[in-house]
Amino acid sequence: MNIFELINIGSELLKDKKIPSHVLDSELLLSKTLKKSREEILINNDQNINENNVFKFKRYVKRRSNNEPIAYILGEKEFWSKKFKVNRYTLIPRPETELLVSKMIDKFKDKKSFILDIGTGSGCIIISLLSNLKQSHGIGVEISKQATIAAKINRDKFGLQGRLKILNKSFKNIFFYKFDLIISNPPYIKRKDIKNLSDDIKRFEPRIALDGGNDGLDLIRKVIYKSKNILKIKGTLALEIGNEQIKKVSKILIDNNFRIENVIKDYKNNIRCVIAIYN
Ligand code: GLN
């Protein structure tokens, strides 16, 4: 069987399972199987594939047809133009989060800052920041041991060993530091809403990275309280939040001596990030 035929077989199987990106996914899964780029296999699509690889490819297709996110099968996801290793214990980096990263790169450009990323997951936020803010250094704190394994691999892959520490602990146990910027994409989904998420999210992404408790604000509150102790005066707290949480989050911030500096809207015009200054 050749590449062309195999891509078609995979794509048809995924189409039957109502996977919208069935052609692209089939191409990506075959490129993973053959350890060659998608472009390379598409150009040589008359090349024959051995039985072993056909078998391997079909196993990947089976996983995808079961709604497992393509990023977990490929083991990577692109974020801010870098490919990050991901695993079942890390949230898959989202384009919305890039908006927050982009704003913070602008804000801290040419500064020498000390940055904390709370719940670093794959490390996508802090690694993207430090890759662009060359004079800065930081810490990514993450409670899941398995996620920190991915974060450390990513840190090393992008040569940030000297400027980035990944700590496997709760952010509540960070003391003695004072940061210029604390950034976080915390879990913020209301517990009762998790069942309404799409299958690929709710069945595969780590619950601990999504579940924000009864009102979705459990972790946001804790991050705000903690930040008061470990931010420098006039330090910045940058949070990704859920659509429709801005009012409540602003109130918590203001009640805790923060001033709202800015908000960021996502591609659908919902407020999805808040940037606050500690007074
Ligand atoms: N910081 C990581 C990200 O934005 C993980 C966030 C999380 O697990 N809630 O992708």
Tab-separated table of C-alpha atoms and ligand atoms in Angstrom:
chain	number	residue	atom	x	y	z
A	1	MET	CA	0.000	0.000	0.000
A	2	ASN	CA	1.302	3.485	-0.820
A	3	ILE	CA	1.116	6.787	1.044
A	4	PHE	CA	-1.742	8.134	-1.045
A	5	GLU	CA	-3.908	5.065	-0.458
A	6	LEU	CA	-3.142	4.934	3.216
A	7	ILE	CA	-4.004	8.594	3.789
A	8	ASN	CA	-7.332	7.966	2.074
A	9	ILE	CA	-8.088	4.919	4.187
A	10	GLY	CA	-7.297	6.821	7.399
A	11	SER	CA	-9.239	9.846	6.343
A	12	GLU	CA	-12.329	7.785	5.457
A	13	LEU	CA	-12.233	6.003	8.812
A	14	LEU	CA	-12.017	9.331	10.653
A	15	LYS	CA	-14.740	10.835	8.497
A	16	ASP	CA	-17.070	8.000	9.476
A	17	LYS	CA	-16.427	8.953	13.104
A	18	LYS	CA	-17.306	12.578	12.305
A	19	ILE	CA	-13.836	13.940	12.906
A	20	PRO	CA	-13.953	17.295	11.060
A	21	SER	CA	-10.225	17.517	10.281
A	22	HIS	CA	-10.107	13.952	8.950
A	23	VAL	CA	-7.826	14.525	5.962
A	24	LEU	CA	-5.273	16.640	7.795
A	25	ASP	CA	-5.310	14.316	10.800
A	26	SER	CA	-4.745	11.275	8.623
A	27	GLU	CA	-1.783	13.015	6.974
A	28	LEU	CA	-0.321	14.014	10.332
A	29	LEU	CA	-0.698	10.532	11.750
A	30	LEU	CA	1.042	9.003	8.761
A	31	SER	CA	3.810	11.552	9.008
A	32	LYS	CA	4.271	10.576	12.655
A	33	THR	CA	4.285	6.885	11.700
A	34	LEU	CA	6.976	7.428	9.080
A	35	LYS	CA	8.861	10.041	11.131
A	36	LYS	CA	8.856	12.368	8.127
A	37	SER	CA	7.309	15.784	7.658
A	38	ARG	CA	3.816	16.072	6.256
A	39	GLU	CA	5.163	17.929	3.210
A	40	GLU	CA	7.702	15.210	2.529
A	41	ILE	CA	5.142	12.412	2.536
A	42	LEU	CA	2.680	14.381	0.401
A	43	ILE	CA	5.315	14.949	-2.286
A	44	ASN	CA	6.270	11.263	-2.327
A	45	ASN	CA	2.778	9.894	-2.050
A	46	ASP	CA	3.377	6.941	-4.366
A	47	GLN	CA	5.942	5.471	-1.982
A	48	ASN	CA	5.108	2.039	-0.598
A	49	ILE	CA	4.669	1.530	3.126
A	50	ASN	CA	5.725	-1.653	4.882
A	51	GLU	CA	3.307	-3.743	6.911
A	52	ASN	CA	4.747	-2.721	10.218
A	53	ASN	CA	4.092	0.936	9.525
A	54	VAL	CA	0.635	0.241	8.133
A	55	PHE	CA	-0.186	-1.445	11.418
A	56	LYS	CA	1.276	1.409	13.458
A	57	PHE	CA	-0.639	3.995	11.418
A	58	LYS	CA	-3.921	2.147	11.879
A	59	ARG	CA	-3.397	2.118	15.611
A	60	TYR	CA	-2.981	5.906	15.618
A	61	VAL	CA	-6.097	6.295	13.479
A	62	LYS	CA	-8.019	4.128	15.907
A	63	ARG	CA	-7.017	6.395	18.790
A	64	ARG	CA	-8.050	9.500	16.879
A	65	SER	CA	-11.362	7.923	15.880
A	66	ASN	CA	-11.988	7.433	19.575
A	67	ASN	CA	-11.793	11.262	19.890
A	68	GLU	CA	-8.364	11.394	21.464
A	69	PRO	CA	-6.974	14.846	20.598
A	70	ILE	CA	-4.461	14.774	17.766
A	71	ALA	CA	-1.945	16.645	19.979
A	72	TYR	CA	-1.800	13.755	22.454
A	73	ILE	CA	-1.303	11.180	19.716
A	74	LEU	CA	1.407	13.246	18.051
A	75	GLY	CA	2.811	14.126	21.474
A	76	GLU	CA	3.208	17.760	20.510
A	77	LYS	CA	1.368	21.004	19.908
A	78	GLU	CA	2.474	24.252	18.320
A	79	PHE	CA	2.266	27.340	20.515
A	80	TRP	CA	3.725	30.765	19.750
A	81	SER	CA	5.539	29.175	16.788
A	82	LYS	CA	7.324	26.514	18.809
A	83	LYS	CA	6.467	22.833	19.014
A	84	PHE	CA	5.856	21.831	22.624
A	85	LYS	CA	5.912	18.297	23.877
A	86	VAL	CA	2.581	17.467	25.524
A	87	ASN	CA	1.285	14.415	27.343
A	88	ARG	CA	-1.968	13.278	28.938
A	89	TYR	CA	-1.065	15.182	32.104
A	90	THR	CA	-0.629	18.560	30.408
A	91	LEU	CA	-3.382	20.714	29.048
A	92	ILE	CA	-3.051	21.188	25.295
A	93	PRO	CA	-1.821	24.766	24.719
A	94	ARG	CA	-4.583	26.982	23.303
A	95	PRO	CA	-4.432	29.901	20.874
A	96	GLU	CA	-6.254	32.140	23.401
A	97	THR	CA	-3.301	31.783	25.722
A	98	GLU	CA	-1.034	33.153	22.987
A	99	LEU	CA	-2.874	36.467	23.288
A	100	LEU	CA	-1.789	36.750	26.904
A	101	VAL	CA	1.779	35.744	26.076
A	102	SER	CA	1.952	38.297	23.294
A	103	LYS	CA	0.739	41.130	25.553
A	104	MET	CA	3.246	40.254	28.254
A	105	ILE	CA	6.115	40.066	25.777
A	106	ASP	CA	5.239	43.624	24.703
A	107	LYS	CA	4.898	44.830	28.261
A	108	PHE	CA	8.160	43.321	29.566
A	109	LYS	CA	10.247	43.827	26.418
A	110	ASP	CA	13.822	44.995	27.177
A	111	LYS	CA	13.260	44.596	30.920
A	112	LYS	CA	15.065	42.324	33.296
A	113	SER	CA	12.201	40.576	35.045
A	114	PHE	CA	11.621	37.674	37.364
A	115	ILE	CA	8.527	35.740	36.297
A	116	LEU	CA	6.410	33.010	37.887
A	117	ASP	CA	4.062	30.817	35.854
A	118	ILE	CA	1.539	29.078	38.099
A	119	GLY	CA	0.332	25.689	36.816
A	120	THR	CA	2.876	25.645	34.047
A	121	GLY	CA	1.677	22.385	32.450
A	122	SER	CA	3.752	21.863	29.299
A	123	GLY	CA	5.563	25.103	30.141
A	124	CYS	CA	4.220	26.791	27.020
A	125	ILE	CA	3.606	30.160	28.699
A	126	ILE	CA	6.835	30.666	30.604
A	127	ILE	CA	8.996	29.155	27.851
A	128	SER	CA	7.455	31.435	25.223
A	129	LEU	CA	7.939	34.443	27.491
A	130	LEU	CA	11.555	33.715	28.365
A	131	SER	CA	12.442	32.863	24.776
A	132	ASN	CA	11.443	36.394	23.871
A	133	LEU	CA	12.503	38.223	27.030
A	134	LYS	CA	16.165	37.390	26.893
A	135	GLN	CA	17.227	39.218	30.034
A	136	SER	CA	14.527	37.699	32.220
A	137	HIS	CA	14.391	34.533	34.226
A	138	GLY	CA	11.625	32.600	35.873
A	139	ILE	CA	9.990	29.681	37.585
A	140	GLY	CA	7.263	27.376	36.357
A	141	VAL	CA	5.466	25.676	39.216
A	142	GLU	CA	3.338	22.625	38.563
A	143	ILE	CA	1.655	20.144	40.883
A	144	SER	CA	1.578	17.214	38.464
A	145	LYS	CA	4.810	15.251	38.371
A	146	GLN	CA	4.077	13.915	34.882
A	147	ALA	CA	3.410	17.403	33.560
A	148	THR	CA	6.710	18.689	34.937
A	149	ILE	CA	8.471	15.967	32.986
A	150	ALA	CA	7.078	17.467	29.779
A	151	ALA	CA	7.842	21.012	30.964
A	152	LYS	CA	11.473	20.136	31.653
A	153	ILE	CA	11.872	18.458	28.278
A	154	ASN	CA	10.471	21.597	26.644
A	155	ARG	CA	12.681	23.885	28.699
A	156	ASP	CA	15.779	21.929	27.683
A	157	LYS	CA	14.679	21.671	24.058
A	158	PHE	CA	14.530	25.450	23.853
A	159	GLY	CA	17.786	25.987	25.735
A	160	LEU	CA	16.357	27.700	28.807
A	161	GLN	CA	18.022	25.562	31.500
A	162	GLY	CA	19.992	28.573	32.709
A	163	ARG	CA	16.998	30.891	33.103
A	164	LEU	CA	14.049	28.673	33.961
A	165	LYS	CA	13.431	26.475	36.973
A	166	ILE	CA	10.562	23.982	36.864
A	167	LEU	CA	9.318	23.101	40.334
A	168	ASN	CA	7.075	20.144	41.059
A	169	LYS	CA	4.996	21.478	43.937
A	170	SER	CA	1.935	23.478	44.792
A	171	PHE	CA	2.225	27.221	44.193
A	172	LYS	CA	1.058	27.598	47.781
A	173	ASN	CA	4.509	26.410	48.768
A	174	ILE	CA	6.368	29.163	46.966
A	175	PHE	CA	7.866	31.553	49.511
A	176	PHE	CA	10.760	33.969	49.828
A	177	TYR	CA	10.626	35.191	46.237
A	178	LYS	CA	9.329	38.477	44.861
A	179	PHE	CA	8.269	38.469	41.242
A	180	ASP	CA	7.796	41.231	38.689
A	181	LEU	CA	5.192	39.173	36.869
A	182	ILE	CA	2.992	36.299	37.949
A	183	ILE	CA	1.138	34.691	35.078
A	184	SER	CA	-1.313	31.831	35.106
A	185	ASN	CA	-3.827	29.997	33.006
A	186	PRO	CA	-5.522	28.320	35.963
A	187	PRO	CA	-8.367	25.819	35.833
A	188	TYR	CA	-11.481	27.991	35.666
A	189	ILE	CA	-14.375	25.855	34.440
A	190	LYS	CA	-17.306	25.397	36.796
A	191	ARG	CA	-17.416	21.814	37.988
A	192	LYS	CA	-20.988	21.312	36.815
A	193	ASP	CA	-20.111	22.569	33.298
A	194	ILE	CA	-17.364	20.032	32.696
A	195	LYS	CA	-19.885	17.486	31.447
A	196	ASN	CA	-20.860	19.902	28.637
A	197	LEU	CA	-17.344	20.150	27.231
A	198	SER	CA	-16.607	18.338	24.002
A	199	ASP	CA	-15.677	14.690	24.234
A	200	ASP	CA	-12.058	15.151	23.320
A	201	ILE	CA	-11.578	17.656	26.142
A	202	LYS	CA	-13.554	16.022	28.910
A	203	ARG	CA	-12.409	12.473	28.232
A	204	PHE	CA	-8.775	13.194	27.588
A	205	GLU	CA	-7.505	16.447	29.040
A	206	PRO	CA	-6.475	16.453	32.704
A	207	ARG	CA	-9.420	17.225	34.948
A	208	ILE	CA	-7.146	19.006	37.400
A	209	ALA	CA	-6.214	21.510	34.659
A	210	LEU	CA	-9.867	22.336	33.949
A	211	ASP	CA	-11.871	22.094	37.158
A	212	GLY	CA	-12.211	25.459	38.909
A	213	GLY	CA	-14.583	24.227	41.623
A	214	ASN	CA	-18.242	25.130	42.144
A	215	ASP	CA	-18.091	28.659	40.745
A	216	GLY	CA	-15.007	28.137	38.599
A	217	LEU	CA	-13.104	30.657	40.687
A	218	ASP	CA	-11.470	28.464	43.346
A	219	LEU	CA	-8.012	28.528	41.835
A	220	ILE	CA	-8.265	32.096	40.564
A	221	ARG	CA	-8.976	33.236	44.132
A	222	LYS	CA	-6.090	31.253	45.550
A	223	VAL	CA	-3.707	32.572	42.898
A	224	ILE	CA	-4.753	36.146	43.682
A	225	TYR	CA	-4.321	35.670	47.457
A	226	LYS	CA	-0.941	34.049	46.993
A	227	SER	CA	0.259	36.700	44.554
A	228	LYS	CA	-0.153	39.393	47.183
A	229	ASN	CA	2.686	37.795	49.151
A	230	ILE	CA	5.074	37.082	46.327
A	231	LEU	CA	4.648	39.999	43.923
A	232	LYS	CA	6.809	43.078	44.099
A	233	ILE	CA	4.981	46.340	44.752
A	234	LYS	CA	3.644	47.445	41.349
A	235	GLY	CA	4.155	43.884	40.137
A	236	THR	CA	1.879	42.462	37.468
A	237	LEU	CA	-0.594	39.609	37.761
A	238	ALA	CA	-1.761	38.289	34.377
A	239	LEU	CA	-4.545	35.726	34.387
A	240	GLU	CA	-6.443	33.849	31.764
A	241	ILE	CA	-10.069	33.574	32.886
A	242	GLY	CA	-13.299	32.099	31.629
A	243	ASN	CA	-15.669	33.943	29.398
A	244	GLU	CA	-18.086	35.864	31.687
A	245	GLN	CA	-15.832	35.749	34.750
A	246	ILE	CA	-14.387	39.240	34.372
A	247	LYS	CA	-16.825	40.978	36.738
A	248	LYS	CA	-16.286	38.585	39.603
A	249	VAL	CA	-12.550	38.366	39.042
A	250	SER	CA	-12.212	42.170	38.916
A	251	LYS	CA	-14.013	42.420	42.235
A	252	ILE	CA	-11.707	39.876	43.880
A	253	LEU	CA	-8.708	41.719	42.479
A	254	ILE	CA	-9.859	45.136	43.643
A	255	ASP	CA	-10.814	43.808	47.083
A	256	ASN	CA	-7.235	42.547	47.348
A	257	ASN	CA	-5.495	45.825	46.469
A	258	PHE	CA	-4.993	45.228	42.781
A	259	ARG	CA	-5.817	47.717	40.062
A	260	ILE	CA	-6.991	46.477	36.661
A	261	GLU	CA	-4.559	47.650	34.034
A	262	ASN	CA	-5.939	45.919	30.984
A	263	VAL	CA	-8.161	43.163	29.669
A	264	ILE	CA	-7.683	41.068	26.545
A	265	LYS	CA	-10.493	39.877	24.299
A	266	ASP	CA	-10.325	36.582	22.441
A	267	TYR	CA	-11.092	35.921	18.779
A	268	LYS	CA	-14.810	35.817	19.610
A	269	ASN	CA	-14.666	39.175	21.403
A	270	ASN	CA	-15.053	37.713	24.892
A	271	ILE	CA	-12.860	39.060	27.681
A	272	ARG	CA	-10.470	36.199	28.391
A	273	CYS	CA	-7.521	37.702	30.206
A	274	VAL	CA	-7.051	40.273	32.888
A	275	ILE	CA	-3.889	42.135	33.738
A	276	ALA	CA	-3.715	43.697	37.185
A	277	ILE	CA	-1.151	45.678	39.146
A	278	TYR	CA	-0.516	45.134	42.841
A	279	ASN	CA	-0.476	48.408	44.722
B	1	GLN	N1	-0.071	26.829	31.610
B	1	GLN	C1	-0.508	25.737	30.818
B	1	GLN	C2	-1.234	26.250	29.585
B	1	GLN	O1	-1.631	27.361	29.502
B	1	GLN	C3	-1.428	24.807	31.608
B	1	GLN	C4	-2.646	25.472	32.154
B	1	GLN	C5	-3.533	24.524	32.936
B	1	GLN	O2	-3.219	23.347	33.083
B	1	GLN	N2	-4.642	25.018	33.414
B	1	GLN	O3	-1.406	25.519	28.642
